[in-house]
Coordinates of C-alpha atoms in Angstrom, one line a residue:
M444 CA 113.1 157.4 99.0
K445 CA 116.9 157.0 99.1
K446 CA 116.6 153.9 101.2
L447 CA 114.1 152.2 98.9
F448 CA 116.4 152.5 95.8
P449 CA 119.1 150.1 96.9
L450 CA 116.4 147.5 97.8
V451 CA 114.7 147.8 94.4
F452 CA 118.0 147.6 92.6
A453 CA 119.1 144.5 94.5
L454 CA 115.8 142.8 93.8
S455 CA 116.1 143.6 90.1
L456 CA 119.5 142.0 90.0
I457 CA 118.2 138.9 91.8
G458 CA 115.3 138.6 89.3
S459 CA 117.6 138.9 86.3
S460 CA 119.9 136.2 87.4
V461 CA 117.2 133.6 87.9
Q462 CA 117.4 132.3 84.2
A463 CA 120.6 130.3 84.4
Q464 CA 122.4 128.8 81.4
R465 CA 122.4 125.0 81.2
V466 CA 125.4 123.0 80.0
A467 CA 125.9 119.4 79.1
D468 CA 128.9 117.5 77.8
V469 CA 128.2 115.3 74.7
K470 CA 129.9 112.0 74.6
F471 CA 129.6 109.4 71.8
A472 CA 129.1 105.7 72.7
P473 CA 132.3 103.6 72.0
G474 CA 132.6 103.0 68.3
N475 CA 130.1 105.7 67.3
F476 CA 130.8 109.0 65.7
G477 CA 127.5 110.6 66.5
T478 CA 124.5 110.8 68.9
M479 CA 121.1 112.3 69.3
V480 CA 120.4 114.7 72.2
N481 CA 117.0 116.1 73.1
G482 CA 115.7 118.7 75.6
T483 CA 113.4 121.6 76.2
I484 CA 114.0 125.3 76.4
T485 CA 111.8 128.1 77.7
G486 CA 111.8 131.9 77.0
D487 CA 115.2 133.5 77.2
E488 CA 117.1 130.4 78.5
Y489 CA 119.8 128.8 76.4
F490 CA 121.4 125.4 76.5
D491 CA 125.0 124.7 75.7
Y492 CA 126.1 121.3 74.5
K493 CA 129.9 120.9 74.7
L494 CA 131.6 118.5 72.2
G495 CA 135.3 117.9 71.8
A496 CA 136.7 117.7 68.2
N497 CA 139.9 118.1 66.2
A498 CA 140.9 120.7 63.6
G499 CA 140.1 119.4 60.1
Q500 CA 137.1 117.3 61.2
K501 CA 133.6 118.0 60.1
M502 CA 130.7 118.6 62.5
F503 CA 127.2 117.8 61.4
V504 CA 124.3 119.4 63.4
E505 CA 120.6 119.1 62.7
L506 CA 118.0 120.7 65.0
K507 CA 114.4 119.7 64.8
V508 CA 111.4 120.9 66.8
A509 CA 109.8 118.0 68.7
D510 CA 107.0 119.8 70.6
T511 CA 106.0 123.4 71.3
N512 CA 103.3 125.6 72.9
G513 CA 104.4 128.5 70.6
N514 CA 105.7 128.8 67.1
G515 CA 108.8 126.7 67.5
T516 CA 111.3 129.5 66.7
I517 CA 114.4 127.6 67.9
Y518 CA 117.9 127.9 66.6
Y519 CA 121.5 127.0 67.5
N520 CA 124.9 128.6 67.1
I521 CA 128.2 126.8 67.0
L522 CA 130.9 128.5 69.1
P523 CA 134.6 127.6 68.7
P524 CA 136.9 126.6 71.6
D525 CA 137.4 129.4 74.1
S526 CA 134.8 131.6 72.4
D527 CA 133.6 134.8 74.1
G528 CA 130.2 134.2 72.5
A529 CA 131.2 134.8 68.9
A530 CA 129.8 132.0 66.7
I531 CA 131.4 130.4 63.6
Y532 CA 127.9 129.2 62.6
N533 CA 124.6 131.1 63.2
G534 CA 121.4 129.0 62.8
S535 CA 119.0 131.9 62.8
I536 CA 120.8 133.2 59.6
N537 CA 122.0 129.9 58.0
G538 CA 119.3 127.4 59.0
N539 CA 119.0 124.5 61.4
V540 CA 121.1 121.9 59.4
T541 CA 124.8 122.2 58.7
T542 CA 128.0 120.4 58.1
I543 CA 130.9 122.7 59.1
D544 CA 134.7 122.2 58.8
L545 CA 136.3 122.7 62.2
P546 CA 139.2 125.2 62.2
E547 CA 140.8 124.2 65.5
S548 CA 141.0 121.4 68.1
G549 CA 139.2 121.8 71.4
D550 CA 135.7 121.9 72.9
Y551 CA 133.0 123.3 70.6
T552 CA 129.7 124.6 71.9
I553 CA 126.3 124.1 70.3
R554 CA 124.2 126.8 71.9
V555 CA 120.4 126.2 71.5
Y556 CA 118.1 129.3 72.0
L557 CA 114.7 130.8 71.1
M558 CA 113.9 134.0 69.2
G559 CA 110.9 136.2 68.5
N560 CA 107.6 135.7 70.2
D561 CA 108.5 132.3 71.7
R562 CA 111.4 133.9 73.6
D563 CA 109.5 137.1 74.5
A564 CA 106.3 135.2 75.7
G565 CA 108.2 132.5 77.6
K566 CA 107.1 129.7 75.4
T567 CA 108.6 126.2 75.7
V568 CA 110.1 124.3 72.7
G569 CA 111.1 120.6 72.8
Y570 CA 113.8 119.7 70.4
N571 CA 116.0 116.9 69.0
I572 CA 119.6 117.5 67.8
D573 CA 121.4 115.0 65.6
L574 CA 125.2 115.5 66.2
S575 CA 128.2 113.8 64.6
I576 CA 131.9 114.3 64.0
Q577 CA 133.4 113.0 60.8

């Protein structure tokens, strides 16, 4: 039995690392101050969109469900530069539309994620995000 435990433990670590985070840099076309991004997310995945901005600017974010095989329980958080996961805006509490004053310069993260049954049951949600910096 002792020899089996390390193998089972190693396999459980491999299984838990399969769901990898996805990251994309958001760039605006020359002359534009905003863009639309879209994607899909499944289960306990999350997708980070990185966007550079300056202190004192305003960031507008609106998240809409485009398609789902579940309930569409999708949200986003806004994380400041160099965040350890702490958000300055939490969409599951404050809603999926905001304009927020940015407190510092650097790369902000818009983290998209699922909650509730959609997350737990591994459902997929397609989404559109309208992003702009003013």
